[in-house]
Amino acid sequence: MALIKVAATQMPCSSTVEENLSAAEKLVRAAAGEGAKIILLQELFEFLYFCQVEKPDFFSLATSLEENPAVTRFRTVASELQVVLPISFFERKGQAYFNSVAIIDADGAVLGTYRKTHIPDGPGYEEKYYFSPGDTGFKVWKTCYATIGVGICWDQWFPEAARCMALMGAEMLLYPTAIGSEPLNPAYDSRPHWQACMQGHAAANLMPVVASNRIGSETIDGSSLSFYGSSFITDNKGALLAQYDRQTRGSIVAEMDLEAYAEERAAWGLFRDRRPDAYASLLTLDGDPPS
């Protein structure tokens, strides 16, 4: 048996970075107190979700990996608590800007970064204004406790991303998120669809999924979003092991047996019976590969 406890968190964010970092640290410490060894915080938790609007001033929020206050702070926390922490941050490298995540191992070492591949662009979610498409490719990291794959928010809607990370050896998939209402259609609730997509990734790849989403309402320059939380953890078939509601700040913890999941994944034959030679259409935009 390879039992491990993992956690997903959710919280509202304010306009004060220190307040957000302190709130996030409190959640991490609470989850670690319940035995969690891999703890997921939400996307871009240092700030309000500034991507609601296109505003040049917000580029000043970006930092390098080495100078980012969240990464620096949580390296110390990870080492103290001996936990793995994927930390989302707004990265600047040279003249480029990325929506990135740094993977901090349980000894406080940064194993590397992943830059968000799929960048959304729509009312209230104007990310293409701020972020270049990620250039790292999908990655997995062998941490002290498990090999993890991490996608960021919009990545979670793409089965190709989940499958790539699974093929690379991930034992679980984690998705830090910031999603909520639709400004042009306030009555529309994407939460059931959002969750179903990721439960499908778990079932299709026979590995657990962890999603962490922010909560609360935020208004920036007249634009408002209400984030629906609902952070959750699945088993290796997509069934819910734990889920939070839409409003409560806190963390959820679930225990899983990664060795048993690995045995079932091998025995089921999904990866044995793949036919990469038949999937050429996936390498195109229009589904029509060159002959």
Coordinates of C-alpha atoms in Angstrom, one line a residue:
M1 CA 0.0 0.0 0.0
A2 CA 1.1 3.6 -0.7
L3 CA -1.4 5.6 1.3
I4 CA -1.2 9.4 1.0
K5 CA -3.4 12.2 2.0
V6 CA -3.9 15.1 -0.4
A7 CA -5.7 18.4 0.1
A8 CA -7.5 21.1 -1.9
T9 CA -8.1 24.5 -0.5
Q10 CA -10.3 27.5 -1.3
M11 CA -10.4 31.1 -0.1
P12 CA -11.5 34.6 -1.1
C13 CA -8.8 37.0 -2.2
S14 CA -8.3 40.6 -1.3
S15 CA -6.3 43.5 -2.8
T16 CA -3.5 43.0 -0.2
V17 CA -0.8 40.5 -1.1
E18 CA 0.3 39.9 2.5
E19 CA -3.2 39.3 3.6
N20 CA -3.7 36.7 0.8
L21 CA -0.4 35.0 1.6
S22 CA -1.2 34.8 5.3
A23 CA -4.6 33.3 4.5
A24 CA -3.1 30.8 2.2
E25 CA -0.5 29.7 4.7
K26 CA -3.2 29.2 7.3
L27 CA -5.0 26.8 5.0
V28 CA -1.8 25.0 4.2
R29 CA -1.0 24.5 7.9
A30 CA -4.5 23.3 8.6
A31 CA -4.4 20.7 5.9
A32 CA -0.9 19.6 7.0
G33 CA -2.3 19.3 10.5
E34 CA -4.8 16.7 9.1
G35 CA -1.9 14.7 7.5
A36 CA -2.0 16.1 4.0
K37 CA 1.3 15.7 2.2
I38 CA 0.4 17.3 -1.2
I39 CA -1.6 20.5 -0.8
L40 CA -3.1 22.5 -3.7
L41 CA -3.7 26.2 -3.5
Q42 CA -5.8 28.1 -6.1
E43 CA -4.7 30.0 -9.2
L44 CA -3.1 33.4 -8.8
F45 CA -4.0 33.6 -5.1
E46 CA -1.6 36.6 -4.4
F47 CA -4.1 39.0 -5.9
L48 CA -7.6 39.7 -6.9
Y49 CA -8.3 38.1 -10.3
F50 CA -6.9 41.0 -12.2
C51 CA -7.6 39.4 -15.6
Q52 CA -11.3 40.6 -15.4
V53 CA -10.1 43.7 -17.2
E54 CA -7.4 44.8 -19.6
K55 CA -5.3 47.3 -17.7
P56 CA -1.6 48.0 -18.3
D57 CA -1.0 48.8 -14.6
F58 CA -1.4 45.1 -13.7
F59 CA 1.7 44.0 -15.6
S60 CA 3.6 45.4 -12.6
L61 CA 2.3 42.5 -10.5
A62 CA 4.5 40.1 -12.3
T63 CA 7.8 38.9 -10.9
S64 CA 10.6 36.4 -11.7
L65 CA 10.4 33.0 -10.1
E66 CA 13.4 34.0 -7.9
E67 CA 11.7 37.2 -6.7
N68 CA 8.2 36.0 -6.2
P69 CA 7.0 36.5 -2.6
A70 CA 4.6 33.5 -2.6
V71 CA 7.2 31.1 -3.9
T72 CA 9.8 32.4 -1.4
R73 CA 7.4 32.2 1.5
F74 CA 6.0 28.7 0.7
R75 CA 9.5 27.2 0.1
T76 CA 10.0 27.8 3.8
V77 CA 6.6 26.5 4.8
A78 CA 7.0 23.4 2.6
S79 CA 10.3 22.6 4.2
E80 CA 9.0 23.1 7.8
L81 CA 5.8 21.0 7.3
Q82 CA 7.4 18.5 4.8
V83 CA 4.6 19.0 2.3
V84 CA 4.5 19.4 -1.5
L85 CA 3.1 22.7 -2.7
P86 CA 2.4 23.8 -6.3
I87 CA 2.4 27.6 -6.1
S88 CA 0.6 29.6 -8.8
F89 CA 2.2 33.0 -9.7
F90 CA 2.3 35.7 -12.4
E91 CA 5.7 35.2 -13.9
R92 CA 7.8 37.7 -15.8
K93 CA 10.9 36.4 -17.7
G94 CA 12.7 39.0 -19.9
Q95 CA 9.9 40.7 -21.8
A96 CA 7.5 37.8 -21.6
Y97 CA 4.7 37.2 -19.1
F98 CA 3.3 33.8 -18.1
N99 CA 0.6 32.3 -15.9
S100 CA 2.9 29.8 -14.1
V101 CA 3.1 27.4 -11.3
A102 CA 6.3 26.5 -9.3
I103 CA 6.5 23.0 -7.9
I104 CA 7.9 23.1 -4.4
D105 CA 9.0 19.7 -2.9
A106 CA 8.7 18.7 0.7
D107 CA 12.3 19.8 1.4
G108 CA 11.6 23.3 0.1
A109 CA 13.4 22.8 -3.3
V110 CA 11.8 24.2 -6.4
L111 CA 11.6 21.3 -8.8
G112 CA 10.7 23.5 -11.8
T113 CA 7.9 25.5 -13.3
Y114 CA 5.0 24.9 -15.7
R115 CA 3.6 27.7 -17.8
K116 CA -0.1 27.6 -18.6
T117 CA -0.6 26.2 -22.1
H118 CA -4.2 27.1 -22.9
I119 CA -5.0 30.8 -22.4
P120 CA -8.6 31.9 -22.3
D121 CA -10.0 35.1 -23.7
G122 CA -13.6 36.2 -22.9
P123 CA -15.6 38.7 -20.9
G124 CA -14.2 38.7 -17.4
Y125 CA -11.4 36.3 -18.3
E126 CA -9.1 38.5 -20.4
E127 CA -6.0 36.4 -19.9
K128 CA -4.6 36.7 -23.5
Y129 CA -4.0 40.4 -22.7
Y130 CA -1.6 39.4 -19.9
F131 CA -0.1 36.0 -20.7
S132 CA 1.8 34.5 -23.5
P133 CA 1.0 30.8 -24.2
G134 CA 3.2 28.6 -22.1
D135 CA 6.4 27.4 -23.7
T136 CA 7.3 24.6 -21.2
G137 CA 5.1 21.9 -22.6
F138 CA 3.3 19.7 -20.1
K139 CA 5.4 18.4 -17.3
V140 CA 5.3 15.9 -14.4
W141 CA 7.4 16.0 -11.3
K142 CA 8.6 13.2 -9.1
T143 CA 8.1 14.7 -5.6
C144 CA 8.9 13.1 -2.3
Y145 CA 5.5 11.5 -2.2
A146 CA 4.2 11.0 -5.7
T147 CA 4.7 11.9 -9.3
I148 CA 2.3 14.8 -10.1
G149 CA 1.1 16.6 -13.2
V150 CA -0.2 20.1 -12.8
G151 CA -2.4 22.0 -15.3
I152 CA -3.7 25.5 -14.7
C153 CA -7.4 26.4 -14.9
W154 CA -8.3 26.5 -18.6
D155 CA -6.0 23.6 -19.1
Q156 CA -8.5 21.5 -17.1
W157 CA -11.0 21.6 -20.0
F158 CA -8.6 19.8 -22.4
P159 CA -8.4 16.0 -22.3
E160 CA -5.2 16.2 -24.4
A161 CA -3.4 17.9 -21.5
A162 CA -4.5 15.3 -18.9
R163 CA -3.5 12.4 -21.2
C164 CA -0.1 14.0 -21.9
M165 CA 0.6 14.2 -18.2
A166 CA -0.6 10.7 -17.6
L167 CA 1.6 9.3 -20.4
M168 CA 4.6 11.1 -18.9
G169 CA 4.1 9.1 -15.6
A170 CA 1.8 11.3 -13.5
E171 CA 0.1 9.5 -10.6
M172 CA -2.3 12.3 -10.0
L173 CA -3.4 15.5 -11.7
L174 CA -3.8 18.8 -10.0
Y175 CA -5.5 22.0 -11.3
P176 CA -5.3 25.3 -9.5
T177 CA -8.2 27.4 -10.7
A178 CA -10.0 30.7 -10.8
I179 CA -13.5 30.3 -12.3
G180 CA -16.9 31.6 -11.6
S181 CA -19.8 33.6 -13.1
E182 CA -20.1 34.8 -16.7
P183 CA -20.5 38.6 -16.9
L184 CA -22.5 38.5 -20.1
N185 CA -24.8 35.7 -18.9
P186 CA -25.1 35.9 -15.0
A187 CA -27.7 33.1 -14.9
Y188 CA -25.3 30.6 -16.5
D189 CA -23.6 28.2 -14.0
S190 CA -20.6 26.4 -15.4
R191 CA -19.8 24.5 -12.2
P192 CA -21.4 21.1 -13.1
H193 CA -19.7 21.1 -16.5
W194 CA -16.4 22.2 -15.0
Q195 CA -16.4 19.4 -12.5
A196 CA -17.6 16.8 -14.9
C197 CA -14.7 17.5 -17.3
M198 CA -12.1 16.8 -14.6
Q199 CA -14.0 13.8 -13.3
G200 CA -13.7 12.5 -16.9
H201 CA -10.0 13.0 -16.9
A202 CA -9.7 10.9 -13.7
A203 CA -11.8 8.1 -15.2
A204 CA -10.1 8.2 -18.6
N205 CA -6.6 8.1 -17.2
L206 CA -7.4 6.0 -14.0
M207 CA -5.8 8.5 -11.7
P208 CA -7.1 11.0 -9.1
V209 CA -7.7 14.6 -9.8
V210 CA -7.4 17.5 -7.3
A211 CA -9.0 20.9 -8.2
S212 CA -8.7 24.1 -6.1
N213 CA -10.9 27.1 -6.9
R214 CA -11.3 30.5 -5.3
I215 CA -14.4 31.8 -3.7
G216 CA -16.1 35.2 -3.1
S217 CA -17.1 38.1 -5.3
E218 CA -14.5 40.5 -6.8
T219 CA -15.1 43.9 -8.6
I220 CA -12.4 45.6 -10.6
D221 CA -13.1 48.8 -12.5
G222 CA -16.8 48.0 -12.8
S223 CA -16.3 44.4 -13.8
S224 CA -17.6 41.8 -11.3
L225 CA -17.1 38.0 -10.9
S226 CA -18.5 35.6 -8.3
F227 CA -16.2 32.6 -7.9
Y228 CA -18.0 29.3 -7.1
G229 CA -15.3 27.4 -5.1
S230 CA -16.5 23.8 -5.1
S231 CA -12.9 22.5 -4.8
F232 CA -12.8 18.7 -5.0
I233 CA -10.7 15.5 -4.9
T234 CA -11.6 12.4 -6.9
D235 CA -10.5 8.8 -6.8
N236 CA -9.0 7.1 -9.9
K237 CA -12.4 6.5 -11.5
G238 CA -13.6 10.1 -11.1
A239 CA -15.8 9.5 -8.0
L240 CA -15.7 12.2 -5.5
L241 CA -13.7 11.6 -2.4
A242 CA -14.2 15.1 -1.0
Q243 CA -15.8 18.3 -2.1
Y244 CA -16.3 21.8 -0.7
D245 CA -19.3 24.0 -1.1
R246 CA -19.4 27.3 -3.0
Q247 CA -18.8 29.7 -0.2
T248 CA -16.7 28.3 2.7
R249 CA -13.0 29.1 3.2
G250 CA -11.0 26.1 4.2
S251 CA -9.4 22.8 3.0
I252 CA -10.6 19.3 2.3
V253 CA -8.4 16.2 2.7
A254 CA -8.7 12.8 1.2
E255 CA -6.6 9.6 1.5
M256 CA -5.8 7.4 -1.4
D257 CA -3.7 4.3 -2.2
L258 CA -1.5 5.2 -5.1
E259 CA -0.1 1.7 -5.4
A260 CA -3.5 0.2 -5.7
Y261 CA -4.4 2.8 -8.3
A262 CA -1.3 2.0 -10.3
E263 CA -2.1 -1.7 -10.3
E264 CA -5.6 -1.1 -11.5
R265 CA -4.4 1.3 -14.2
A266 CA -2.0 -1.3 -15.6
A267 CA -4.6 -4.1 -15.4
W268 CA -7.3 -2.2 -17.2
G269 CA -5.3 -1.9 -20.3
L270 CA -6.2 1.6 -21.4
F271 CA -2.5 2.6 -22.0
R272 CA -1.6 -0.8 -23.4
D273 CA -4.3 -0.6 -26.1
R274 CA -3.6 3.0 -27.2
R275 CA -3.0 3.5 -30.9
P276 CA -0.8 6.7 -31.3
D277 CA -0.5 5.9 -35.0
A278 CA -4.2 6.4 -35.4
Y279 CA -4.3 9.8 -33.7
A280 CA -2.8 12.1 -36.4
S281 CA -5.9 14.3 -36.3
L282 CA -5.0 15.4 -32.8
L283 CA -1.9 17.1 -34.2
T284 CA -4.1 19.4 -36.4
L285 CA -6.5 22.3 -35.8
D286 CA -9.0 21.2 -38.4
G287 CA -8.9 17.4 -38.0
D288 CA -7.4 16.8 -41.4
P289 CA -3.8 15.6 -41.2
P290 CA -1.6 15.8 -44.3
S291 CA -1.6 12.6 -46.3

